[in-house]
mmCIF file of C-alpha atoms in Angstrom:
data_model
loop_
_atom_site.group_PDB
_atom_site.id
_atom_site.type_symbol
_atom_site.label_atom_id
_atom_site.label_comp_id
_atom_site.label_asym_id
_atom_site.label_seq_id
_atom_site.Cartn_x
_atom_site.Cartn_y
_atom_site.Cartn_z
ATOM 1 C CA MET A 140 393.952 56.057 150.336
ATOM 2 C CA ALA A 141 392.059 56.013 147.358
ATOM 3 C CA GLN A 142 388.294 56.572 146.399
ATOM 4 C CA LEU A 143 386.941 53.845 144.477
ATOM 5 C CA ASP A 144 389.065 51.648 147.803
ATOM 6 C CA ILE A 145 386.593 53.741 149.852
ATOM 7 C CA ASP A 146 382.854 53.877 147.369
ATOM 8 C CA ARG A 147 384.120 49.910 147.114
ATOM 9 C CA VAL A 148 384.135 49.430 150.824
ATOM 10 C CA ILE A 149 380.670 51.544 151.308
ATOM 11 C CA ILE A 150 378.743 49.313 148.865
ATOM 12 C CA GLY A 151 379.338 46.694 150.454
ATOM 13 C CA CYS A 152 378.778 48.019 154.457
ATOM 14 C CA ASN A 153 375.699 49.286 152.634
ATOM 15 C CA LYS A 154 375.021 45.822 151.664
ATOM 16 C CA GLY A 155 375.382 45.147 155.408
ATOM 17 C CA ASP A 156 378.987 43.334 155.420
ATOM 18 C CA GLU A 157 380.424 42.594 157.843
ATOM 19 C CA GLY A 158 384.358 42.396 156.230
ATOM 20 C CA CYS A 159 383.682 46.035 155.176
ATOM 21 C CA PHE A 160 382.711 47.191 157.893
ATOM 22 C CA THR A 161 386.112 45.792 159.409
ATOM 23 C CA GLN A 162 387.920 47.180 156.648
ATOM 24 C CA LEU A 163 386.649 50.718 158.030
ATOM 25 C CA VAL A 164 387.497 50.320 160.634
ATOM 26 C CA ASP A 165 390.969 49.800 159.392
ATOM 27 C CA MET A 166 391.205 52.664 157.429
ATOM 28 C CA TYR A 167 389.354 55.352 160.274
ATOM 29 C CA GLY A 168 389.982 53.741 163.649
ATOM 30 C CA LYS A 169 393.728 55.168 164.130
ATOM 31 C CA ARG A 170 393.061 58.477 162.482
ATOM 32 C CA CYS A 171 388.891 58.661 164.808
ATOM 33 C CA PHE A 172 391.745 57.728 167.690
ATOM 34 C CA GLY A 173 393.649 60.078 167.269
ATOM 35 C CA TYR A 174 391.304 62.604 167.005
ATOM 36 C CA PHE A 175 388.865 61.946 169.746
ATOM 37 C CA TYR A 176 392.695 61.525 172.376
ATOM 38 C CA ARG A 177 393.793 65.014 170.946
ATOM 39 C CA LEU A 178 389.920 66.670 171.992
ATOM 40 C CA THR A 179 389.309 64.212 175.342
ATOM 41 C CA GLY A 180 393.419 63.993 176.371
ATOM 42 C CA ASN A 181 391.801 60.100 177.826
ATOM 43 C CA ARG A 182 392.889 56.814 176.267
ATOM 44 C CA ASP A 183 390.496 54.926 177.405
ATOM 45 C CA LEU A 184 387.419 57.432 176.990
ATOM 46 C CA SER A 185 388.923 57.919 173.373
ATOM 47 C CA GLU A 186 388.707 53.700 173.142
ATOM 48 C CA GLU A 187 385.108 54.480 174.447
ATOM 49 C CA LEU A 188 383.678 56.763 171.714
ATOM 50 C CA LEU A 189 385.921 55.180 169.100
ATOM 51 C CA SER A 190 383.764 51.990 169.783
ATOM 52 C CA GLU A 191 380.297 53.951 170.297
ATOM 53 C CA LEU A 192 381.749 56.091 166.621
ATOM 54 C CA PHE A 193 381.406 52.600 164.522
ATOM 55 C CA VAL A 194 378.527 51.002 166.340
ATOM 56 C CA LYS A 195 376.509 54.081 164.848
ATOM 57 C CA LEU A 196 378.246 53.805 161.417
ATOM 58 C CA VAL A 197 376.281 50.220 161.518
ATOM 59 C CA GLU A 198 373.151 52.182 161.846
ATOM 60 C CA LYS A 199 373.902 55.086 159.980
ATOM 61 C CA ILE A 200 375.898 54.287 156.960
ATOM 62 C CA SER A 201 372.380 54.209 155.031
ATOM 63 C CA THR A 202 372.277 57.733 154.878
ATOM 64 C CA TYR A 203 375.782 58.125 153.316
ATOM 65 C CA ARG A 204 374.600 60.108 150.128
ATOM 66 C CA GLY A 205 378.049 60.495 148.962
ATOM 67 C CA GLY A 206 381.001 63.515 148.579
ATOM 68 C CA SER A 207 383.850 63.546 151.080
ATOM 69 C CA PHE A 208 383.197 60.060 152.944
ATOM 70 C CA ASP A 209 386.214 61.785 155.847
ATOM 71 C CA GLY A 210 383.649 64.812 156.245
ATOM 72 C CA TRP A 211 381.329 62.336 156.823
ATOM 73 C CA ILE A 212 382.904 60.481 159.510
ATOM 74 C CA PHE A 213 384.266 63.294 161.286
ATOM 75 C CA THR A 214 381.629 65.063 161.751
ATOM 76 C CA MET A 215 379.715 61.884 163.122
ATOM 77 C CA ALA A 216 382.956 61.870 165.353
ATOM 78 C CA SER A 217 382.206 65.345 166.219
ATOM 79 C CA HIS A 218 378.719 65.026 167.320
ATOM 80 C CA ILE A 219 379.647 61.978 169.071
ATOM 81 C CA PHE A 220 382.613 63.877 170.831
ATOM 82 C CA HIS A 221 379.942 66.720 171.359
ATOM 83 C CA ASP A 222 377.205 64.548 172.749
ATOM 84 C CA HIS A 223 379.561 63.259 175.600
ATOM 85 C CA LEU A 224 380.443 66.545 177.002
ATOM 86 C CA ARG A 225 376.838 67.711 176.470
ATOM 87 C CA PHE A 226 376.259 64.194 179.240
ATOM 88 C CA LYS A 227 379.345 65.239 181.533
ATOM 89 C CA GLN A 228 378.326 68.260 181.668
ATOM 90 C CA ARG A 229 374.987 66.673 182.688
ATOM 91 C CA GLN A 230 376.576 64.509 185.144
ATOM 92 C CA THR A 231 379.224 68.002 186.662
ATOM 93 C CA ARG A 232 375.902 69.402 187.213
ATOM 94 C CA LEU A 233 374.124 66.890 189.138
ATOM 95 C CA LEU A 234 377.327 66.516 191.356
ATOM 96 C CA ASP A 235 378.354 70.126 191.828
ATOM 97 C CA GLU A 236 376.084 72.616 190.263
ATOM 98 C CA HIS A 237 378.691 74.970 190.667
ATOM 99 C CA SER A 238 382.409 73.917 190.821
ATOM 100 C CA ARG A 239 382.648 71.156 188.887
ATOM 101 C CA ARG A 240 380.243 73.712 186.493
ATOM 102 C CA ILE A 241 382.704 76.533 186.226
ATOM 103 C CA ARG A 242 386.370 73.597 186.095
ATOM 104 C CA SER A 243 384.509 71.887 182.862
ATOM 105 C CA GLN A 244 384.205 75.424 181.140
ATOM 106 C CA SER A 245 387.394 76.648 182.185
ATOM 107 C CA ALA A 246 389.149 74.198 181.212
ATOM 108 C CA GLY A 247 387.518 72.190 179.227
ATOM 109 C CA ILE A 248 388.108 68.866 179.594
ATOM 110 C CA ALA A 249 391.796 68.720 180.561
ATOM 111 C CA SER A 250 390.734 67.386 183.824
ATOM 112 C CA GLY A 251 390.491 63.645 182.338
ATOM 113 C CA TYR A 252 393.836 63.845 180.750
ATOM 114 C CA ASP A 253 396.246 60.864 181.659
ATOM 115 C CA GLY A 254 398.731 60.715 183.630
ATOM 116 C CA ASP A 255 401.135 60.712 180.733
ATOM 117 C CA ALA A 256 399.795 63.377 178.327
ATOM 118 C CA ASP A 257 402.367 64.604 175.900
ATOM 119 C CA LYS A 258 403.789 68.294 175.826
ATOM 120 C CA MET A 259 400.893 69.046 172.711
ATOM 121 C CA GLN A 260 398.153 67.847 174.751
ATOM 122 C CA ILE A 261 399.320 69.916 177.167
ATOM 123 C CA VAL A 262 399.360 72.899 174.776
ATOM 124 C CA LEU A 263 396.151 71.890 173.140
ATOM 125 C CA GLY A 264 394.408 72.195 175.600
ATOM 126 C CA GLU A 265 395.020 76.238 176.263
ATOM 127 C CA LEU A 266 393.421 76.926 173.785
ATOM 128 C CA ASP A 267 390.182 77.665 173.300
ATOM 129 C CA SER A 268 388.031 73.884 173.020
ATOM 130 C CA ASP A 269 385.731 75.685 170.047
ATOM 131 C CA VAL A 270 389.520 76.757 168.494
ATOM 132 C CA ARG A 271 390.582 73.316 169.154
ATOM 133 C CA GLU A 272 388.132 71.218 167.609
ATOM 134 C CA LEU A 273 388.785 73.338 165.044
ATOM 135 C CA VAL A 274 392.698 72.383 165.282
ATOM 136 C CA MET A 275 391.642 68.483 164.920
ATOM 137 C CA MET A 276 389.139 68.313 162.762
ATOM 138 C CA ARG A 277 391.234 69.851 160.329
ATOM 139 C CA PHE A 278 394.201 67.649 160.948
ATOM 140 C CA TYR A 279 392.484 64.240 161.653
ATOM 141 C CA SER A 280 389.748 64.194 158.919
ATOM 142 C CA GLN A 281 391.838 65.902 156.234
ATOM 143 C CA MET A 282 389.274 68.362 155.342
ATOM 144 C CA SER A 283 389.345 71.290 153.331
ATOM 145 C CA PHE A 284 388.290 74.324 154.605
ATOM 146 C CA LYS A 285 385.310 74.668 152.761
ATOM 147 C CA GLU A 286 384.265 71.100 153.462
ATOM 148 C CA ILE A 287 385.046 71.970 157.286
ATOM 149 C CA ALA A 288 382.810 75.370 156.742
ATOM 150 C CA GLU A 289 379.678 73.280 155.075
ATOM 151 C CA SER A 290 380.182 70.808 157.741
ATOM 152 C CA ARG A 291 379.460 73.764 160.600
ATOM 153 C CA ARG A 292 377.144 74.833 158.837
ATOM 154 C CA GLU A 293 380.014 78.341 159.746
ATOM 155 C CA PRO A 294 381.507 80.859 156.990
ATOM 156 C CA ILE A 295 384.448 79.259 155.652
ATOM 157 C CA GLY A 296 386.300 82.378 155.859
ATOM 158 C CA THR A 297 385.534 82.162 160.084
ATOM 159 C CA ILE A 298 386.524 78.572 159.900
ATOM 160 C CA LEU A 299 390.337 79.966 158.580
ATOM 161 C CA SER A 300 390.606 82.639 161.126
ATOM 162 C CA LYS A 301 389.971 79.806 163.581
ATOM 163 C CA VAL A 302 391.858 77.560 162.571
ATOM 164 C CA HIS A 303 394.799 80.301 161.812
ATOM 165 C CA ARG A 304 394.598 81.644 165.370
ATOM 166 C CA GLY A 305 394.707 78.084 167.222
ATOM 167 C CA LEU A 306 397.883 77.127 164.649
ATOM 168 C CA LYS A 307 399.345 80.284 165.822
ATOM 169 C CA ARG A 308 398.993 80.048 169.103
ATOM 170 C CA LEU A 309 399.823 76.264 169.235
ATOM 171 C CA ARG A 310 403.599 76.469 167.498
ATOM 172 C CA GLU A 311 404.402 79.759 170.011
ATOM 173 C CA LEU A 312 403.503 77.637 172.779
ATOM 174 C CA MET A 313 406.040 74.377 171.014
ATOM 175 C CA GLY A 314 408.327 76.381 169.862
ATOM 176 C CA MET B 232 387.223 64.388 146.586
ATOM 177 C CA ASN B 233 387.729 68.084 147.822
ATOM 178 C CA ASN B 234 390.445 67.554 150.388
ATOM 179 C CA SER B 235 392.820 69.445 152.279
ATOM 180 C CA ALA B 236 396.033 68.405 149.900
ATOM 181 C CA ASN B 237 393.922 69.733 146.897
ATOM 182 C CA GLU B 238 393.403 72.879 148.298
ATOM 183 C CA ASN B 239 394.906 75.556 147.391
ATOM 184 C CA LEU B 240 395.463 77.990 150.207
ATOM 185 C CA ARG B 241 397.375 81.003 149.394
ATOM 186 C CA GLU B 242 394.183 81.746 146.980
ATOM 187 C CA LEU B 243 391.964 80.807 149.087
ATOM 188 C CA LEU B 244 392.914 83.448 151.873
ATOM 189 C CA ALA B 245 393.795 85.945 148.936
ATOM 190 C CA GLY B 246 389.773 86.311 149.090
ATOM 191 C CA PHE B 247 390.081 87.743 152.445
ATOM 192 C CA MET B 248 393.494 89.596 153.191
ATOM 193 C CA ASP B 249 396.294 91.022 150.778
ATOM 194 C CA GLU B 250 398.802 89.284 149.370
ATOM 195 C CA SER B 251 401.519 89.483 152.179
ATOM 196 C CA ALA B 252 398.746 88.559 155.355
ATOM 197 C CA ALA B 253 397.218 85.291 153.124
ATOM 198 C CA ARG B 254 401.181 84.511 152.460
ATOM 199 C CA GLN B 255 401.577 84.981 156.040
ATOM 200 C CA THR B 256 398.610 83.649 157.389
ATOM 201 C CA ALA B 257 399.083 80.630 154.827
ATOM 202 C CA GLU B 258 402.949 80.318 156.467
ATOM 203 C CA ASP B 259 401.429 80.237 160.064
ATOM 204 C CA ILE B 260 399.162 77.400 159.267
ATOM 205 C CA GLU B 261 400.924 74.465 157.853
ATOM 206 C CA LYS B 262 403.533 75.305 159.745
ATOM 207 C CA GLY B 263 401.262 74.564 162.816
ATOM 208 C CA GLU B 264 400.310 71.142 160.976
ATOM 209 C CA GLU B 265 404.079 70.489 160.205
ATOM 210 C CA ILE B 266 404.149 70.481 164.436
ATOM 211 C CA LEU B 267 400.957 68.633 164.734
ATOM 212 C CA GLY B 268 402.029 65.988 162.467
ATOM 213 C CA ALA B 269 405.925 66.074 164.197
ATOM 214 C CA ASN B 270 403.610 65.269 167.498
ATOM 215 C CA GLN B 271 401.281 62.486 166.800
ATOM 216 C CA ALA B 272 398.574 61.153 169.666
ATOM 217 C CA PRO B 273 399.406 57.780 170.334
ATOM 218 C CA GLN B 274 397.853 54.792 168.465
ATOM 219 C CA PRO B 275 395.229 52.447 169.808
ATOM 220 C CA ASP B 276 396.361 48.755 170.712
ATOM 221 C CA GLU B 277 395.174 46.327 168.354
ATOM 222 C CA ARG B 278 393.272 44.835 171.074
ATOM 223 C CA VAL B 279 391.582 47.814 170.711
ATOM 224 C CA LEU B 280 390.557 47.844 167.338
ATOM 225 C CA ALA B 281 389.937 44.297 167.268
ATOM 226 C CA GLU B 282 386.967 45.104 170.499
ATOM 227 C CA VAL B 283 385.470 47.784 168.027
ATOM 228 C CA LYS B 284 385.357 45.729 165.314
ATOM 229 C CA LYS B 285 383.963 43.046 167.685
ATOM 230 C CA ASN B 286 381.438 45.102 168.279
ATOM 231 C CA VAL B 287 380.748 46.164 165.410
ATOM 232 C CA VAL B 288 379.754 42.477 163.522
ATOM 233 C CA ALA B 289 377.548 42.855 167.144
ATOM 234 C CA ALA B 290 375.833 45.808 166.085
ATOM 235 C CA LEU B 291 375.405 44.753 162.127
ATOM 236 C CA ARG B 292 374.193 41.081 163.720
ATOM 237 C CA ARG B 293 371.153 42.797 166.073
ATOM 238 C CA ARG B 294 369.802 45.149 162.937
ATOM 239 C CA ARG B 295 369.869 41.926 160.984
ATOM 240 C CA THR B 296 367.636 40.511 163.547
ATOM 241 C CA VAL B 297 365.773 43.221 164.410
ATOM 242 C CA VAL B 298 365.035 44.048 160.056
ATOM 243 C CA PHE B 299 363.811 40.282 159.943
ATOM 244 C CA GLN B 300 361.428 40.617 162.746
ATOM 245 C CA ARG B 301 359.671 42.968 161.543
ATOM 246 C CA ARG B 302 359.282 41.938 158.041
ATOM 247 C CA ILE B 303 358.587 38.613 159.512
ATOM 248 C CA LEU B 304 355.762 40.540 161.752
ATOM 249 C CA GLY B 305 354.303 42.874 158.880
ATOM 250 C CA ALA B 306 353.854 39.181 156.814
ATOM 251 C CA ALA B 307 352.581 37.967 160.460
ATOM 252 C CA VAL B 308 349.860 40.938 160.605
ATOM 253 C CA ALA B 309 349.581 41.320 156.783
ATOM 254 C CA ALA B 310 347.947 37.190 156.476
ATOM 255 C CA ALA B 311 346.403 37.987 160.054
ATOM 256 C CA ILE B 312 343.895 40.538 157.926
ATOM 257 C CA VAL B 313 343.675 38.467 155.232
ATOM 258 C CA VAL B 314 342.278 35.663 157.400
ATOM 259 C CA VAL B 315 340.010 37.958 159.090
ATOM 260 C CA SER B 316 338.608 39.253 156.395
ATOM 261 C CA VAL B 317 338.597 35.987 155.375
ATOM 262 C CA LEU B 318 336.559 34.967 158.827
ATOM 263 C CA THR B 319 334.228 37.765 157.955
ATOM 264 C CA LEU B 320 332.979 36.818 154.755
ATOM 265 C CA ILE B 321 332.219 33.567 155.762
ATOM 266 C CA ARG B 322 330.769 34.178 159.393
ATOM 267 C CA TYR B 323 328.477 36.858 156.569
ATOM 268 C CA GLY B 324 328.182 34.775 153.681
ATOM 269 C CA ASP B 325 327.053 30.860 155.235
ATOM 270 C CA GLN B 326 326.675 31.195 158.433
ATOM 271 C CA THR B 327 325.823 27.192 159.024
ATOM 272 C CA ASN B 328 329.535 26.311 157.135
ATOM 273 C CA SER B 329 330.941 26.993 160.704
ATOM 274 C CA GLN B 330 333.572 24.266 160.490
ATOM 275 C CA GLN B 331 335.355 26.314 157.572
ATOM 276 C CA THR B 332 335.479 28.723 159.875
ATOM 277 C CA ARG B 333 337.227 27.088 163.020
ATOM 278 C CA VAL B 334 339.971 25.353 160.238
ATOM 279 C CA VAL B 335 340.826 29.143 158.811
ATOM 280 C CA ALA B 336 340.987 31.334 161.688
ATOM 281 C CA LYS B 337 343.406 28.630 163.701
ATOM 282 C CA SER B 338 345.959 30.167 160.607
ATOM 283 C CA VAL B 339 345.715 33.227 162.499
ATOM 284 C CA SER B 340 348.488 31.362 164.753
ATOM 285 C CA ILE B 341 352.005 32.680 164.807
ATOM 286 C CA PRO B 342 354.909 31.420 165.521
ATOM 287 C CA SER B 343 356.601 31.382 169.031
ATOM 288 C CA ARG B 344 359.781 31.106 167.920
ATOM 289 C CA VAL B 345 359.446 34.230 165.575
ATOM 290 C CA TRP B 346 359.475 36.348 168.954
ATOM 291 C CA GLU B 347 362.763 34.551 170.725
ATOM 292 C CA GLY B 348 365.157 36.969 171.403
ATOM 293 C CA ALA B 349 362.836 39.646 170.706
ATOM 294 C CA ASP B 350 364.629 43.334 172.444
ATOM 295 C CA ASP B 351 363.233 45.612 170.468
ATOM 296 C CA ALA B 352 360.368 47.076 172.557
ATOM 297 C CA ASP B 353 358.168 47.925 169.373
ATOM 298 C CA VAL B 354 357.870 44.653 168.325
ATOM 299 C CA THR B 355 357.222 43.607 171.974
ATOM 300 C CA VAL B 356 354.419 45.765 171.723
ATOM 301 C CA LEU B 357 352.950 44.579 168.514
ATOM 302 C CA LYS B 358 353.319 40.948 169.442
ATOM 303 C CA ALA B 359 351.353 41.211 173.149
ATOM 304 C CA GLU B 360 348.606 42.956 170.448
ATOM 305 C CA ILE B 361 348.130 40.555 168.288
ATOM 306 C CA ASP B 362 348.643 38.078 171.539
ATOM 307 C CA ASN B 363 345.658 39.449 173.157
ATOM 308 C CA ILE B 364 343.254 39.967 169.525
ATOM 309 C CA GLN B 365 343.706 36.120 168.725
ATOM 310 C CA SER B 366 342.307 35.477 172.059
ATOM 311 C CA GLU B 367 340.244 37.678 171.341
ATOM 312 C CA LEU B 368 338.783 35.858 167.958
ATOM 313 C CA SER B 369 339.417 32.502 169.929
ATOM 314 C CA GLY B 370 337.137 33.677 172.382
ATOM 315 C CA ALA B 371 334.829 34.786 169.144
ATOM 316 C CA GLN B 372 334.748 32.034 167.469
ATOM 317 C CA SER B 373 333.656 30.174 170.346
ATOM 318 C CA ASP B 374 330.920 32.352 171.120
ATOM 319 C CA ASP B 375 327.348 31.329 170.533
ATOM 320 C CA GLY B 376 325.475 34.702 170.788
ATOM 321 C CA GLY B 377 324.352 36.762 168.231
ATOM 322 C CA ASN B 378 327.028 39.167 168.721
ATOM 323 C CA THR B 379 329.916 37.313 166.668
ATOM 324 C CA SER B 380 330.185 38.692 163.456
ATOM 325 C CA THR B 381 330.667 42.391 165.409
ATOM 326 C CA ALA B 382 333.345 41.259 167.356
ATOM 327 C CA VAL B 383 335.710 39.822 164.265
ATOM 328 C CA GLY B 384 334.334 42.732 162.371
ATOM 329 C CA ASP B 385 336.005 44.953 165.281
ATOM 330 C CA LEU B 386 339.237 42.844 165.489
ATOM 331 C CA GLU B 387 339.216 43.529 161.944
ATOM 332 C CA THR B 388 339.539 46.972 162.722
ATOM 333 C CA GLU B 389 341.707 46.911 165.063
ATOM 334 C CA LEU B 390 344.563 44.354 162.358
ATOM 335 C CA ILE B 391 344.410 47.492 160.054
ATOM 336 C CA GLU B 392 345.438 50.022 162.658
ATOM 337 C CA ILE B 393 348.236 47.347 164.242
ATOM 338 C CA ASN B 394 349.325 46.689 160.712
ATOM 339 C CA GLY B 395 349.333 50.347 159.924
ATOM 340 C CA ASP B 396 351.512 51.566 163.425
ATOM 341 C CA MET B 397 353.665 49.026 162.278
ATOM 342 C CA TRP B 398 354.789 49.924 158.432
ATOM 343 C CA LYS B 399 354.418 54.023 160.054
ATOM 344 C CA GLY B 400 357.364 51.981 161.954
#
């Protein structure tokens, strides 16, 4: 997708053009859905988070100050995913202080998987949640390691090491 | 755009490890990403994307309405301040010209349709405050006692405070 196209669409969004916002959904909807699905393993929840992301975009588009739009939108997607995790953790605490919390931390969000999860989804569930999120961020956002490091405010060496560890493990498990 | 396609992974890794380790690490990363590419996540239904677009358009229209209501509110508050100021001047300047005062004070009235459908809490609170001031103003107008000028002065102060709150958001 050409940078000029994105720039034109973003200018339209800033003017409140409905057509430009729907174009953004066409440009990023599938990739963002894939990102949410690989993190949650749940189709319904991914649909919900996708909708939340684009509604949030309407409020926040004016805060985009140039640079990689892919990086910007996936950073927002990551915040929405984390908000969801925090909400889920609060719910879990209310329901059952001990057993539920332990399950959510050890198995991540695997408990929410669809019945028809593919092998990749199951393998991803084996990765540490932070590593899994970084691998997905890198794959779906197509951000460079430098951009990911800036977005996460972590040293680039740490990001490289985590993504390498995650992808190597994924390769072993899928092999 | 500095994205993954434009990045020289081996060069980047060479800054952290020796050449052979960098080559091996880059290969692990590339092969891992190839596996991810070969095992794509399911795609969302067209129905889902259509629903997302619908929600986005609705959010956009809600935002426009709120912005419009805030602009109208700002204009109404500013107009009310002007009217109360004029009213004060008239009271001080010409105590006998009560007819003129009544005519000016009537223009404080804010069209009710501006508030219809308002779902913003700030707008609702400010509306209530303005309604309250309008009723106090009507009371002050009909007041024949000696405290009218003081009451109008208080109202003016209150309106200035509300206007300040309004622009602070």
